[in-house]
PDB file of C-alpha atoms in Angstrom:
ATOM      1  CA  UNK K   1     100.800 106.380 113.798  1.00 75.00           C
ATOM      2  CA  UNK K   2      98.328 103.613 114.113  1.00 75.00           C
ATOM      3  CA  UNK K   3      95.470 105.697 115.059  1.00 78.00           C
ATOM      4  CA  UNK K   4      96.117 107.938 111.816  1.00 71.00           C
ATOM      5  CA  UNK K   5      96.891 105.077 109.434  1.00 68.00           C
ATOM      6  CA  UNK K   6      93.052 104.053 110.497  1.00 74.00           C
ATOM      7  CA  UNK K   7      91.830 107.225 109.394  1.00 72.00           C
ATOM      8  CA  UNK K   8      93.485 107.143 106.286  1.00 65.00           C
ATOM      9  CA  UNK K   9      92.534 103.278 105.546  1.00 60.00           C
ATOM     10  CA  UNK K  10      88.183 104.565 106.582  1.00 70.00           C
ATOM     11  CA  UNK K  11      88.751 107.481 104.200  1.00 68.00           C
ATOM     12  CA  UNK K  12      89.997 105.472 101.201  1.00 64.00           C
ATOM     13  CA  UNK K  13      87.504 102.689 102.127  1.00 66.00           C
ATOM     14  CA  UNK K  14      84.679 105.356 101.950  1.00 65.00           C
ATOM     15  CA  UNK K  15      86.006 106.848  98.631  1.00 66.00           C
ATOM     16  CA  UNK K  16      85.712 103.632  96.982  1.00 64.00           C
ATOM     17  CA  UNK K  17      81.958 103.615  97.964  1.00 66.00           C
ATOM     18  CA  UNK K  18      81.900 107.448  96.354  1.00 65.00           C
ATOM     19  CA  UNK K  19      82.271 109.550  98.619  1.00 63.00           C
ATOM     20  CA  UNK K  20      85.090 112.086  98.278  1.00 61.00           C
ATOM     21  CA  UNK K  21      87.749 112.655 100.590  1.00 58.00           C
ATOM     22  CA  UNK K  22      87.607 116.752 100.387  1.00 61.00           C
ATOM     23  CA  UNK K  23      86.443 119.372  98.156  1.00 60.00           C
ATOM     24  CA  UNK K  24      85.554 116.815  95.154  1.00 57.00           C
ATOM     25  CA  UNK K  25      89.307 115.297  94.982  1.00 57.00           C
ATOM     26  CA  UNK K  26      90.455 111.463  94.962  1.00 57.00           C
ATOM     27  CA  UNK K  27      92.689 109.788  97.265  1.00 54.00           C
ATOM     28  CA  UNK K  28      94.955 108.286  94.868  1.00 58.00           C
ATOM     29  CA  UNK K  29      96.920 106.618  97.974  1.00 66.00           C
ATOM     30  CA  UNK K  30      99.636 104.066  97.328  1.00 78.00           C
ATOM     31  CA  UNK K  31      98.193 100.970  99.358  1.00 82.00           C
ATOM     32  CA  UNK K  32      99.159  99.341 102.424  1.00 87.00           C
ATOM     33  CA  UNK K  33     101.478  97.237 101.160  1.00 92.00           C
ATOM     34  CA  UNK K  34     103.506  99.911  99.040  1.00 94.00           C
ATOM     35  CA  UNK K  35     103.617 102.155 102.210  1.00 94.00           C
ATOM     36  CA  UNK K  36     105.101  99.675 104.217  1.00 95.00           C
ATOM     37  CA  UNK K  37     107.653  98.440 101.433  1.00 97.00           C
ATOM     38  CA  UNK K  38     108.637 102.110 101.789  1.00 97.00           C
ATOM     39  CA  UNK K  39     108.917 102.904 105.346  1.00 97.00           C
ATOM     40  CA  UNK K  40     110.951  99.519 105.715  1.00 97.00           C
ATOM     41  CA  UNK K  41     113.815 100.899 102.905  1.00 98.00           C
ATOM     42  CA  UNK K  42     113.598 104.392 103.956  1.00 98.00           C
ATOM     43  CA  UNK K  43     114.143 103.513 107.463  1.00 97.00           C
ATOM     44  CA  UNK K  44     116.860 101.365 106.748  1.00 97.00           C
ATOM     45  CA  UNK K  45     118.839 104.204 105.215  1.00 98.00           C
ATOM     46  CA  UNK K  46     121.182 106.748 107.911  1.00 97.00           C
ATOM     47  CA  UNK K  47     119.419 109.624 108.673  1.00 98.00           C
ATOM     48  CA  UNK K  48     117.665 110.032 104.594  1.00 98.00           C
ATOM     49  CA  UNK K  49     116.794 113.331 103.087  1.00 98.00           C
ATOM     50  CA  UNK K  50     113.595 111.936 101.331  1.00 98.00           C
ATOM     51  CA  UNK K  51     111.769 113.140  98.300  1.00 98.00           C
ATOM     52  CA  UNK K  52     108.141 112.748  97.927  1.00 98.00           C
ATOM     53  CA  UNK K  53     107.150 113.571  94.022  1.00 98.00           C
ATOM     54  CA  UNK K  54     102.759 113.718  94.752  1.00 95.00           C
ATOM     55  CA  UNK K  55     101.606 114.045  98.513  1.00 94.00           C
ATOM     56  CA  UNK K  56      97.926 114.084  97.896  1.00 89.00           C
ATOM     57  CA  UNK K  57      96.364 113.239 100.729  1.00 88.00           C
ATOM     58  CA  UNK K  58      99.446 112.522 102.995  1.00 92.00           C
ATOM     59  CA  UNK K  59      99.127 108.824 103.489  1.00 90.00           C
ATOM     60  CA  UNK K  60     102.471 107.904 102.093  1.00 94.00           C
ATOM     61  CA  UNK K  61     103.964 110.882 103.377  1.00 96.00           C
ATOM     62  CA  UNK K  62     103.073 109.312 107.022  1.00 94.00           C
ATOM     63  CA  UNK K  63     104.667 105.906 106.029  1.00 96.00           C
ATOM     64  CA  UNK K  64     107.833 107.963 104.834  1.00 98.00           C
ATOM     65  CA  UNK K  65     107.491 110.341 107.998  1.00 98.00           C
ATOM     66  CA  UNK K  66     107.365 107.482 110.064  1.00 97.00           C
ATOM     67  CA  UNK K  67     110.646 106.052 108.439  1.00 98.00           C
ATOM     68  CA  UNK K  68     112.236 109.507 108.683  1.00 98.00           C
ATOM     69  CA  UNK K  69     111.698 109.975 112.680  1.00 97.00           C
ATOM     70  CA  UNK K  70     112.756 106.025 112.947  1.00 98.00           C
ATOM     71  CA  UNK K  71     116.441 107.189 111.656  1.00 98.00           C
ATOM     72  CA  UNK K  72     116.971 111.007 112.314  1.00 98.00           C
ATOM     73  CA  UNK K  73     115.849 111.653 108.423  1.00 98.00           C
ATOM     74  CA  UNK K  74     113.668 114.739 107.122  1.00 98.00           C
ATOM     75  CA  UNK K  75     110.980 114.300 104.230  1.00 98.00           C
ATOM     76  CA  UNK K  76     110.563 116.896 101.342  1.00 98.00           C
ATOM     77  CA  UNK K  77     107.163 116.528  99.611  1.00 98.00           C
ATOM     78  CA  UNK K  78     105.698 118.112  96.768  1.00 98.00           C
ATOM     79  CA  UNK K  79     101.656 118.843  95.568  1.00 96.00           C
ATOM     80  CA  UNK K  80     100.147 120.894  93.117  1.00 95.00           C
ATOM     81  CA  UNK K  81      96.778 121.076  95.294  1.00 92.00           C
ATOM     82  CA  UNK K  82      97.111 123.105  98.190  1.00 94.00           C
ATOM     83  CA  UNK K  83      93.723 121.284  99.345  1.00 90.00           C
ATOM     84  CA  UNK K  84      95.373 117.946  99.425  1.00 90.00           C
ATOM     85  CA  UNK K  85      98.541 119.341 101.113  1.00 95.00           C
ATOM     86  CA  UNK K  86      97.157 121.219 103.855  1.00 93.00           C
ATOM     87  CA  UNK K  87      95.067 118.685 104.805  1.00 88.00           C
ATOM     88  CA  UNK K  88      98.338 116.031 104.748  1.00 93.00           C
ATOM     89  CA  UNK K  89      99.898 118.858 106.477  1.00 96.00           C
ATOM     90  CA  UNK K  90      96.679 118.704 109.207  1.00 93.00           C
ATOM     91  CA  UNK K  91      96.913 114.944 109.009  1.00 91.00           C
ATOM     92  CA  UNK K  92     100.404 114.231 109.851  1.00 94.00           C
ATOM     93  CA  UNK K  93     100.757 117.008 112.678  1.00 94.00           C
ATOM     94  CA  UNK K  94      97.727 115.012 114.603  1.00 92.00           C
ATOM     95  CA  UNK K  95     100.451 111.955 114.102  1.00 94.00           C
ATOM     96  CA  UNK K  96     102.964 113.864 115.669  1.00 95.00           C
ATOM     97  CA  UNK K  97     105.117 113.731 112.831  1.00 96.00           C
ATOM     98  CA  UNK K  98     104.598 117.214 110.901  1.00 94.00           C
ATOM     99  CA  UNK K  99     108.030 118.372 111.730  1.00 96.00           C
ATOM    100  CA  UNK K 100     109.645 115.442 110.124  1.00 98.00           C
ATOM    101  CA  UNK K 101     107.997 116.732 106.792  1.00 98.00           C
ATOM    102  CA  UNK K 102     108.767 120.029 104.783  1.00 98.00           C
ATOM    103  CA  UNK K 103     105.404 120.408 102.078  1.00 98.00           C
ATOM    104  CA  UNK K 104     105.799 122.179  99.135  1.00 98.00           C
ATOM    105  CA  UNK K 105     102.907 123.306  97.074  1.00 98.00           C
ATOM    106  CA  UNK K 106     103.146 123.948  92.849  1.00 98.00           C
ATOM    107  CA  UNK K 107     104.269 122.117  89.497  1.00 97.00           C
ATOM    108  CA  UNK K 108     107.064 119.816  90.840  1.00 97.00           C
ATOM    109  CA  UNK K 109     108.886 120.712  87.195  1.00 97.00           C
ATOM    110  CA  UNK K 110     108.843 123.824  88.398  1.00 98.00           C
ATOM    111  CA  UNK K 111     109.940 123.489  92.070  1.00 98.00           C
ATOM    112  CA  UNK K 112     112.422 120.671  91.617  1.00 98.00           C
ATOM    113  CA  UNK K 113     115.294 122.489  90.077  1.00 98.00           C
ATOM    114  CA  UNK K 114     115.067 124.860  92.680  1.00 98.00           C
ATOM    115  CA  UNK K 115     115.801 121.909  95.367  1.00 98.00           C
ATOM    116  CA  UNK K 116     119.332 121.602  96.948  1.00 95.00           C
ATOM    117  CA  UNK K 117     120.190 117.360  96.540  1.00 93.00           C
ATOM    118  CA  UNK K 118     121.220 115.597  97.733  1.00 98.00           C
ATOM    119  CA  UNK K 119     118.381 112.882  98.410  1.00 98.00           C
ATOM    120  CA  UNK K 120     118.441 109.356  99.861  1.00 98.00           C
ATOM    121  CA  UNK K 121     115.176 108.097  98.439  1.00 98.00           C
ATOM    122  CA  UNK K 122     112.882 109.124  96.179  1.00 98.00           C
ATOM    123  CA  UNK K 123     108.827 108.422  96.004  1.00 98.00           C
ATOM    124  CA  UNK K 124     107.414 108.789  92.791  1.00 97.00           C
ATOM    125  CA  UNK K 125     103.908 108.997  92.787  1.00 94.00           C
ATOM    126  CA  UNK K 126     102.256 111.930  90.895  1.00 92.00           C
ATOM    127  CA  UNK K 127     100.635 112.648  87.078  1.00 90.00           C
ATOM    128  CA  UNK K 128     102.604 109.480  85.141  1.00 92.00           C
ATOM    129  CA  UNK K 129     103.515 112.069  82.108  1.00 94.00           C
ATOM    130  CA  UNK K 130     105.749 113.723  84.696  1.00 96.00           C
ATOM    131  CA  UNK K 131     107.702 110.629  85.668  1.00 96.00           C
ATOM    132  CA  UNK K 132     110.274 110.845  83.442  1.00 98.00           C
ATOM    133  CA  UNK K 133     110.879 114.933  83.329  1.00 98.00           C
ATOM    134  CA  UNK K 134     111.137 114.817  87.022  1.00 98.00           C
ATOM    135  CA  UNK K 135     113.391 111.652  87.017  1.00 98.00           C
ATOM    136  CA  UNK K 136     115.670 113.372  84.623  1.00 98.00           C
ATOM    137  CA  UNK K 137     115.820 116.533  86.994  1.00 98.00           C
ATOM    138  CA  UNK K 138     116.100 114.368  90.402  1.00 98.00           C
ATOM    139  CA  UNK K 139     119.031 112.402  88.759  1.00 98.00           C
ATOM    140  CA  UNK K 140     121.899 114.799  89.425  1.00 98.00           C
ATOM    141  CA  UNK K 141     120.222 115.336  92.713  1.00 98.00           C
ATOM    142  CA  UNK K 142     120.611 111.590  93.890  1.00 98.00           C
ATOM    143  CA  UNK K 143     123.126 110.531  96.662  1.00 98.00           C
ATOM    144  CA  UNK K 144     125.366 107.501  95.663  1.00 98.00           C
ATOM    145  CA  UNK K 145     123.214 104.258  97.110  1.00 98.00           C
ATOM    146  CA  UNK K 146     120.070 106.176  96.899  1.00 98.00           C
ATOM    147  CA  UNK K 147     116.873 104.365  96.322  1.00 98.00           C
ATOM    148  CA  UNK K 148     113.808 105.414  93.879  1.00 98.00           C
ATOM    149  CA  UNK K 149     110.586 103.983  93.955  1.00 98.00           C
ATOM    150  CA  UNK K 150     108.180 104.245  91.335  1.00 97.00           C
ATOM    151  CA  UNK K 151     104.418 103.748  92.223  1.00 95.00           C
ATOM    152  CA  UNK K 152     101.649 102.402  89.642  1.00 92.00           C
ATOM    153  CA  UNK K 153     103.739 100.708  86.775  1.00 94.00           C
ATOM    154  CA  UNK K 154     101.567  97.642  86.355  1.00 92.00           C
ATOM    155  CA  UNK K 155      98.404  99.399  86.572  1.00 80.00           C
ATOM    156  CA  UNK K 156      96.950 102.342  87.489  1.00 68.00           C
ATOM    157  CA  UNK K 157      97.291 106.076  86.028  1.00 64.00           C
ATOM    158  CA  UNK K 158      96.713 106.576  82.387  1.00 69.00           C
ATOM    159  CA  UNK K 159      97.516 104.497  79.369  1.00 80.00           C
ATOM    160  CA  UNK K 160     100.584 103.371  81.096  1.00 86.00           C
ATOM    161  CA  UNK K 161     103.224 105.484  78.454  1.00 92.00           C
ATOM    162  CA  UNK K 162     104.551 107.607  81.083  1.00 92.00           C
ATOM    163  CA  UNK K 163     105.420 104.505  83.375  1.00 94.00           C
ATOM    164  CA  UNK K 164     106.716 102.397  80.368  1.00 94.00           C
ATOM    165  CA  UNK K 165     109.067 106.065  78.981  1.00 96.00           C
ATOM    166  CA  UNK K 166     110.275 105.984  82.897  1.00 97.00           C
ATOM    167  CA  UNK K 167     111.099 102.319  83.228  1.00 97.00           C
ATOM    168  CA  UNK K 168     113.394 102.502  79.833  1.00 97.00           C
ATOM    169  CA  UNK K 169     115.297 105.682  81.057  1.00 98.00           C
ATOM    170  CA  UNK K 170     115.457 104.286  84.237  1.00 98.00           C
ATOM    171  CA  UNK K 171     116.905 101.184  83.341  1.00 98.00           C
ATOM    172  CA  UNK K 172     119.880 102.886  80.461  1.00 98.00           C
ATOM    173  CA  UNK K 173     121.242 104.968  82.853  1.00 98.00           C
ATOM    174  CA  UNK K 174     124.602 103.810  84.089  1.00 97.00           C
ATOM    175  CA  UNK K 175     124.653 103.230  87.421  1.00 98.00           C
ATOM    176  CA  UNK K 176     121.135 102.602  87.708  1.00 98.00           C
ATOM    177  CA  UNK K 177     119.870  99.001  89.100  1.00 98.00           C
ATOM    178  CA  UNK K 178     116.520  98.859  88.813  1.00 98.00           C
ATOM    179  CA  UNK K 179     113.772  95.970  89.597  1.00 98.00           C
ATOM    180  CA  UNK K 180     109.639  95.895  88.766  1.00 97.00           C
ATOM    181  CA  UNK K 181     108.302  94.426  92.182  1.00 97.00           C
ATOM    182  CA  UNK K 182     104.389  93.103  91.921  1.00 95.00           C
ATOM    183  CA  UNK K 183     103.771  95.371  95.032  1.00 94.00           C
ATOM    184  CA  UNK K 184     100.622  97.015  95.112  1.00 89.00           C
ATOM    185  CA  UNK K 185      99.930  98.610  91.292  1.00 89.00           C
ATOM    186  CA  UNK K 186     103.686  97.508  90.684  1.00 94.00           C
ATOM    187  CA  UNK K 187     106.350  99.314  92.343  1.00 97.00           C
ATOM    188  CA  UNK K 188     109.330 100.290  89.783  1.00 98.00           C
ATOM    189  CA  UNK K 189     112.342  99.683  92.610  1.00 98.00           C
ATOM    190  CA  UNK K 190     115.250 101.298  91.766  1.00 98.00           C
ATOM    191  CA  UNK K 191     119.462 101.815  93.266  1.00 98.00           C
ATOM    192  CA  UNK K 192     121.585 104.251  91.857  1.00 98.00           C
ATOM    193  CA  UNK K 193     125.402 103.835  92.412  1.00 97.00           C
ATOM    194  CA  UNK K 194     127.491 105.903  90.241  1.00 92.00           C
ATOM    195  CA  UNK K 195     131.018 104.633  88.915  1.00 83.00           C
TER     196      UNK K 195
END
């Protein structure tokens, strides 16, 4: 995993200097701190069925693969480039960790309903407009005790509506325990336990 996490870390280093990762795309990785805030609470769960809402490149998807082979769980992870996802897909099979992951290509509004719950922990990390529409379809989805992480609510991705519309539904729903950690571009931390 090391050896990969590298390449990831040269690749976003070069991006910031301008120089694109593949066919013209951004990176758009969570950072090395919000990767391994995630691997630790994945990991901690028994064997999680994890949901990835925004592979891109696959470098959170190795953080949560990583997590996933550490206790017996699988990873589900959605992108609507198939550039981005086959080269994740390329990415995390020279990691030795491809068959931990199960990537999914299209609108996630469109593939989500069609996903069979339920899930342990959630990554939310794709187009901010869709946090909310895709929390409100993950919701029914969620195991009791599962865990949701939100990715860029301080800064980062748009004019920071979406993030602020997901926070407030996030927060009203009974059940819902929710936490803004200064983690990276601010990690929206939420545990859902149902009465």
């Amino acid at each position: 995993m090391q050896r990969a996490l590298e390449g990831y870390h040269a690749r976003i280093a070069a991006e910031r200097e301008g120089v694109p990762v593949i066919e013209g795309h951004r990176h758009m990785a969570i950072g090395p701190e919000t990767g391994q805030l995630v691997n630790l609470l994945a990991r901690a769960l028994p064997r999680p069925r994890i949901l990835e809402l925004g592979t891109s490149f696959g470098y959170s998807t190795l953080w949560l693969a990583d997590a996933a082979r550490a206790a017996g769980g699988h990873v589900t992870t959605l992108e609507l480039e198939s550039a981005k996802s086959a080269h994740a897909e390329e990415q995390l099979g020279a990691a030795g960790l491809a068959d931990r992951v199960t990537f999914l290509v299209g609108d996630a509004l469109q593939i989500l309903p069609g996903l069979a719950g339920p899930f342990d922990f959630v990554l939310i990390d794709h187009w901010k407009d869709l946090y909310l529409p895709s929390f409100e379809i993950v919701l029914p989805k969620l195991a009791p005790g599962a865990i949701l992480a939100a990715d860029n609510m301080i800064r980062g991705g748009g004019d920071g509506a979406g993030q602020a519309a997901y926070a407030a539904a996030v927060r009203a729903t009974p059940g819902m325990s929710s936490v803004l950690l200064p983690v990276g571009t601010g990690v929206e931390l939420s545990r859902y336990l149902p009465g």
